[in-house]
Short mmCIF file of C-alpha atoms in Angstrom, two decimals:
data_model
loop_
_atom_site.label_atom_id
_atom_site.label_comp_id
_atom_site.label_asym_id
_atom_site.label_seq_id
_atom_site.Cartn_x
_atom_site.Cartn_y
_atom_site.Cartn_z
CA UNK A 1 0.00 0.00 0.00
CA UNK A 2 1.02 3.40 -0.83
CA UNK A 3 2.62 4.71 1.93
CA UNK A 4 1.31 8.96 0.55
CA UNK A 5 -2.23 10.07 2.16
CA UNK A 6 -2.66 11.25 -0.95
CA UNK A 7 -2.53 8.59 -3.38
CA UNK A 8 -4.18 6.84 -0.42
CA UNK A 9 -7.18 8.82 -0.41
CA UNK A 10 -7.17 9.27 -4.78
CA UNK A 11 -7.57 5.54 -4.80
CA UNK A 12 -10.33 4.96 -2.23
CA UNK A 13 -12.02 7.81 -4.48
CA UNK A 14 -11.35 6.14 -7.47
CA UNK A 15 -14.26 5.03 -9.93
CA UNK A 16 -14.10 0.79 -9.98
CA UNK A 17 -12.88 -0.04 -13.30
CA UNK A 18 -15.94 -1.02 -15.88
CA UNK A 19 -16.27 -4.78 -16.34
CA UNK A 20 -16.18 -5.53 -19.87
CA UNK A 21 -19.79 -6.63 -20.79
CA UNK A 22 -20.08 -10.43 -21.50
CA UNK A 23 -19.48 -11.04 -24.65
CA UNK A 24 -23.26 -12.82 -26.59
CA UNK A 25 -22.78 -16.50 -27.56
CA UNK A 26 -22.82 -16.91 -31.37
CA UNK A 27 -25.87 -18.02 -33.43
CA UNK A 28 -25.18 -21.14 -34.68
CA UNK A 29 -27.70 -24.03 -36.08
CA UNK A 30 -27.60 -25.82 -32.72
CA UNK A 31 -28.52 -22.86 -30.67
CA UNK A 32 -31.43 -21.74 -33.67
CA UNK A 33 -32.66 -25.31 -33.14
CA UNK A 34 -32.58 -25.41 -29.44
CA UNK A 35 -34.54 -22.72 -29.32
CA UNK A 36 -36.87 -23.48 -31.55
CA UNK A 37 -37.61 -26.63 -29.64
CA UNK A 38 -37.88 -24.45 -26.68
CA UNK A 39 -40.49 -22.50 -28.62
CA UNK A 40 -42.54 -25.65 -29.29
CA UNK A 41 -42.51 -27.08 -25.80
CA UNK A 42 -43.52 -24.19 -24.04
CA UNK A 43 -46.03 -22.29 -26.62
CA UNK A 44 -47.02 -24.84 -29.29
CA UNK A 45 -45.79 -25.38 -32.97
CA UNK A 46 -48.60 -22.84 -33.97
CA UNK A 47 -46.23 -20.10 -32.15
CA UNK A 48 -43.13 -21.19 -34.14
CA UNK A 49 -42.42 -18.12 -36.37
CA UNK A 50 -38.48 -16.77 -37.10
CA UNK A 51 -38.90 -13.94 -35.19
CA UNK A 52 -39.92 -15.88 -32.23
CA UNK A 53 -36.90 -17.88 -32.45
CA UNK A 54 -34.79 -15.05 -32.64
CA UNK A 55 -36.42 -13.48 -29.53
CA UNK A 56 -35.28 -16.37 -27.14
CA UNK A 57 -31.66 -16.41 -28.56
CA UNK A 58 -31.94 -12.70 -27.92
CA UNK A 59 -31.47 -11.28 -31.55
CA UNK A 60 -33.63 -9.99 -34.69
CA UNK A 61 -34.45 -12.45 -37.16
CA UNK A 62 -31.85 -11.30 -39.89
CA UNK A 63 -29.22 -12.80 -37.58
CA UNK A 64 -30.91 -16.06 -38.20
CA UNK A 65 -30.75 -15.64 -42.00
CA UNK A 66 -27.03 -16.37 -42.03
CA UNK A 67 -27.88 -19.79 -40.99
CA UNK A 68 -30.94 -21.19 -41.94
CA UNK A 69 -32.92 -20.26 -45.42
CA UNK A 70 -36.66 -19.95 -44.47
CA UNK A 71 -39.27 -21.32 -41.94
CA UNK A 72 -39.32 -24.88 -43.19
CA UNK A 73 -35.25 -24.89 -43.02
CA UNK A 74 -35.99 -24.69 -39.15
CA UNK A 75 -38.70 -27.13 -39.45
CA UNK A 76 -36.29 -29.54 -41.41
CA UNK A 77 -33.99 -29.11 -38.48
CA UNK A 78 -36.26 -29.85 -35.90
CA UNK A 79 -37.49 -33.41 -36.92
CA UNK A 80 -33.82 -33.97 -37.89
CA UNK A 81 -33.29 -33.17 -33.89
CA UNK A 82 -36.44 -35.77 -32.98
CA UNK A 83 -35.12 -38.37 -35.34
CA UNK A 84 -31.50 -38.20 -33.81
CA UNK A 85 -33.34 -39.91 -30.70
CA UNK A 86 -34.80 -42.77 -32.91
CA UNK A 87 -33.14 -46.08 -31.98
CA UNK A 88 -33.03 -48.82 -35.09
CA UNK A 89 -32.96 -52.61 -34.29
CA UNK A 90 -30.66 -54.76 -36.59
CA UNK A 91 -33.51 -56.21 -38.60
CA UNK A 92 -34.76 -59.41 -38.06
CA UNK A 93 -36.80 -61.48 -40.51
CA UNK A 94 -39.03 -63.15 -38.20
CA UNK A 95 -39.82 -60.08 -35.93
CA UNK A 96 -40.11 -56.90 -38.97
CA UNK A 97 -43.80 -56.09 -37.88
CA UNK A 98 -42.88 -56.10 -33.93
CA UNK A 99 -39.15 -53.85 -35.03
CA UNK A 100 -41.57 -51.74 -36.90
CA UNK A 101 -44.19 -51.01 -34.13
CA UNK A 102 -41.19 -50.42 -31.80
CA UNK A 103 -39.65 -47.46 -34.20
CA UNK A 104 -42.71 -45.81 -34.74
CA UNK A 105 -43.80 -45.84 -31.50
CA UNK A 106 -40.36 -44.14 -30.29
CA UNK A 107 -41.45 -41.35 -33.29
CA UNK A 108 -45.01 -41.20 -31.92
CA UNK A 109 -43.94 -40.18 -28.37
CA UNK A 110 -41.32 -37.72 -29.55
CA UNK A 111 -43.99 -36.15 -31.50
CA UNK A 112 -45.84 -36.06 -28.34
CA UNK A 113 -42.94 -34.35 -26.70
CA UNK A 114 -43.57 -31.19 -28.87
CA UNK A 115 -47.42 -30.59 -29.28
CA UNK A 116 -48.09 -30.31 -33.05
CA UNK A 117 -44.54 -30.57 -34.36
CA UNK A 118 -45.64 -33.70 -36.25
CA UNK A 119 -46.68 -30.85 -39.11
CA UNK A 120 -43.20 -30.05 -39.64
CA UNK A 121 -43.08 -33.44 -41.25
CA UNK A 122 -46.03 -33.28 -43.20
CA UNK A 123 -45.25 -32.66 -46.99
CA UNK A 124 -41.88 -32.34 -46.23
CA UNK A 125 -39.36 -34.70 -48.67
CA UNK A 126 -36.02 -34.35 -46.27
CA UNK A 127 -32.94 -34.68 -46.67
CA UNK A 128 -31.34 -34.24 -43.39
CA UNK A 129 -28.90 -36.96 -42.56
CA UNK A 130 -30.98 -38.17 -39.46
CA UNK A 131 -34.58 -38.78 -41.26
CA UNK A 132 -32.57 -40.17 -44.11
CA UNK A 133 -31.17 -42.56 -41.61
CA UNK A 134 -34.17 -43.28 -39.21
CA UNK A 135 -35.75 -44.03 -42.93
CA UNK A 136 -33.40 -46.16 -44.23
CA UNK A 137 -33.64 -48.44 -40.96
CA UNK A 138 -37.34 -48.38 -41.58
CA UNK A 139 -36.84 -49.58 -45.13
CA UNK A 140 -33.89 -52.38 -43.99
CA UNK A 141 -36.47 -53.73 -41.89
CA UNK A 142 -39.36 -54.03 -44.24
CA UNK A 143 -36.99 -55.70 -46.56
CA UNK A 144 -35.95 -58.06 -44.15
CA UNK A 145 -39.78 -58.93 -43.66
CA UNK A 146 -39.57 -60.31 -47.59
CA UNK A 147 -41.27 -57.27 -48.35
CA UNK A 148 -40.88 -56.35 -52.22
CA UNK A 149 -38.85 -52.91 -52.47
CA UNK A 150 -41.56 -51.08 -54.44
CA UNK A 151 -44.31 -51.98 -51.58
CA UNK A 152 -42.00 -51.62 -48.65
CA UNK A 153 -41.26 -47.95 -49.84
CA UNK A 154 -44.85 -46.81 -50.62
CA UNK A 155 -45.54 -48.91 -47.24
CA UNK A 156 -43.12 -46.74 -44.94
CA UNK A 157 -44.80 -43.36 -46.48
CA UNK A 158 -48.22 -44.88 -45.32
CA UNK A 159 -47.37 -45.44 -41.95
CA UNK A 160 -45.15 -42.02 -41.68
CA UNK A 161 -48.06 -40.22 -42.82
CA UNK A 162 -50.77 -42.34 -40.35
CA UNK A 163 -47.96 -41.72 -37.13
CA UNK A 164 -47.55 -38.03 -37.56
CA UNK A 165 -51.48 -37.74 -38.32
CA UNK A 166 -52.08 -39.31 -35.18
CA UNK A 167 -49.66 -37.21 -33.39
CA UNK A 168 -50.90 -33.92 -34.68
CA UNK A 169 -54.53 -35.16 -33.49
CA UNK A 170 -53.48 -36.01 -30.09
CA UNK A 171 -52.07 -32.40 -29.66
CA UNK A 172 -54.83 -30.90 -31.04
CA UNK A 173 -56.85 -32.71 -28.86
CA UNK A 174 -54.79 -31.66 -25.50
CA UNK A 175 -54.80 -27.93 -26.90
CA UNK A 176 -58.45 -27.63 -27.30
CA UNK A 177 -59.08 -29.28 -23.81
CA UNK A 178 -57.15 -26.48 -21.82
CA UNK A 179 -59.54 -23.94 -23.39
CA UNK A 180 -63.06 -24.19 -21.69
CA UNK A 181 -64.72 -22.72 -24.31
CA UNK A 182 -64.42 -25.98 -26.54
CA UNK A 183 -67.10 -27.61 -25.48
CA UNK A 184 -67.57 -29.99 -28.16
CA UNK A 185 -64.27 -31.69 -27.10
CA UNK A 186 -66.35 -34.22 -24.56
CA UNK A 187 -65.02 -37.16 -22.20
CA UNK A 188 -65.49 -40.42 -22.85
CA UNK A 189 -68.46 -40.37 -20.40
CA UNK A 190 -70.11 -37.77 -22.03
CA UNK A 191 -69.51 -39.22 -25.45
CA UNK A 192 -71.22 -42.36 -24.50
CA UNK A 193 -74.24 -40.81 -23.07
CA UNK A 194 -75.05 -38.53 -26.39
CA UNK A 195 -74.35 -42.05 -28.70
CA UNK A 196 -76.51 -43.86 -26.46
CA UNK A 197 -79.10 -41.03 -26.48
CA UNK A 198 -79.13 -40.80 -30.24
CA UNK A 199 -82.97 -41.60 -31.73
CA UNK A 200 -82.65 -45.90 -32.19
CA UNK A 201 -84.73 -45.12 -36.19
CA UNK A 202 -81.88 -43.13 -37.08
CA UNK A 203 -78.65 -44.53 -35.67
CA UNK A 204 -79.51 -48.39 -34.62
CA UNK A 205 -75.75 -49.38 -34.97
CA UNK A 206 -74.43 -46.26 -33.52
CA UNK A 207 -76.46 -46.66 -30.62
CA UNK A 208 -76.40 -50.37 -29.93
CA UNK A 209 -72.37 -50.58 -30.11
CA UNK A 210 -71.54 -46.87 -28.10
CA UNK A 211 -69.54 -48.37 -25.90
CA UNK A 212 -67.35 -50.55 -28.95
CA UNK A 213 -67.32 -47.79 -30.77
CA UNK A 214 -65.28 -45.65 -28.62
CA UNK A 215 -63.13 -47.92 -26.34
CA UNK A 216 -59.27 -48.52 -26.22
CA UNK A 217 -56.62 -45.61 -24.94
CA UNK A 218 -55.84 -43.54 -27.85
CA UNK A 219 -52.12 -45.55 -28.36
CA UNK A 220 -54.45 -49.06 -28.00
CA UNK A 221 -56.01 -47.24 -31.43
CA UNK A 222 -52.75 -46.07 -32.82
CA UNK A 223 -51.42 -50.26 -32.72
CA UNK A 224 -54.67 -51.26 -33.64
CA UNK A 225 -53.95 -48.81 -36.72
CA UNK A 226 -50.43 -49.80 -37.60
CA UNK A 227 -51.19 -53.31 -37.11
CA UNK A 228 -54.29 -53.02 -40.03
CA UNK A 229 -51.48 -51.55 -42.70
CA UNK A 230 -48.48 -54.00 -41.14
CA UNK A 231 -50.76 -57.41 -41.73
CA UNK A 232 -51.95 -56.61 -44.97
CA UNK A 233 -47.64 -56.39 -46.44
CA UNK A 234 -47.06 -60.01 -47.44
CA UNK A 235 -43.81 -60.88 -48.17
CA UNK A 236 -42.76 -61.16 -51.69
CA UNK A 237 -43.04 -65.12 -53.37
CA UNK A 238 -39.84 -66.69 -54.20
#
């Protein structure tokens, strides 16, 4: 310490030096897509605009541009986030269908994860490294089944199209259930009581088979589903 009063008292007087503000992470694809992920969870896909992504990473939407091309680029990279998650079975002949049900059911419930994100896969032909993989696992195992290439392809679109379909549904059905003013989305209760109530000259079979009609757990439905497409692939002769 200096031993002047002077310099002393100068440097108890002295303004603290500034700290130098923290410098802001870069924008990179990983931190768009993280975001937009975070925009999904917490809002909904129907909230999942470029300038909303650029307000959580704390920037304006042109700093986005350098990185990604449009709204569906971001889209492209979020089910190329989901299918990084997908696990693939070695394929086995004599248990495709089962190894089938299994992969789609690990795409249903990341769908799930992210209400309505399932329409970023809708009409979209990828080719992001991860669906390209998670589809050519799908298309290894149909093959393995004895399935003929043509039918296994055309077979995988059907059951991509039925699992995000469902998936989009289920969300749908969660969102309109937290607003009380959607009245027409009714319980299973309720829904059996208005089938059962329906006039007997008009709706017999309706009536007579309510409870049939709308049994099983949504994912009971969803195997039910994938089952009816799976069984109906026969493997190719010779």
């Amino acid at each position: 310490m200096s031993a002047d009063p002077r310099q002393r008292r100068a440097a108890r007087h002295a303004q603290p030096a500034a700290e130098a503000a923290p410098r802001k992470k870069p924008i990179t694809v990983e931190r768009i897509t993280d975001a937009a992920l975070e925009v999904v969870a917490t809002e909904g896909y129907d909230a999942l605009t470029i300038r909303r992504v650029a307000a959580v990473l704390g920037t304006g939407p042109s700093s986005l541009y350098a990185h990604i091309v449009n709204k569906d680029d971001i889209d492209d990279l979020l089910i190329g986030r989901l299918y990084a998650e997908v696990v693939l079975p070695e394929p086995d002949p004599s248990a495709w269908r089962e190894q089938l049900l299994g992969v789609y059911t690990q795409i249903r419930d990341l769908y799930l994860r992210y209400p309505g994100i399932s329409r970023a896969a809708l009409a979209m032909v990828s080719t992001n490294p991860e669906m390209l993989r998670v589809g050519e696992g799908i298309l290894a195992i149909l093959l393995a089944g004895g399935i003929e290439p043509r039918t296994a392809g055309w077979a995988r679109d059907a059951l991509s199209l039925y699992v995000s379909a469902y998936a989009l549904e289920q969300s749908l059905v969660q969102q309109r259930r937290r607003h009380q003013d959607q009245e027409w989305v009714l319980g299973h209760e309720e829904l059996l009581d208005r089938f059962t109530a329906l006039p007997a000259e008009k709706f017999p079979h309706t009536r007579r088979h309510a409870a049939e009609l709308i049994s099983g757990t949504g994912h009971d439905r969803f195997e039910f589903a994938l089952g009816l497409l799976m069984n109906n692939l026969r493997p190719a002769s010779g």
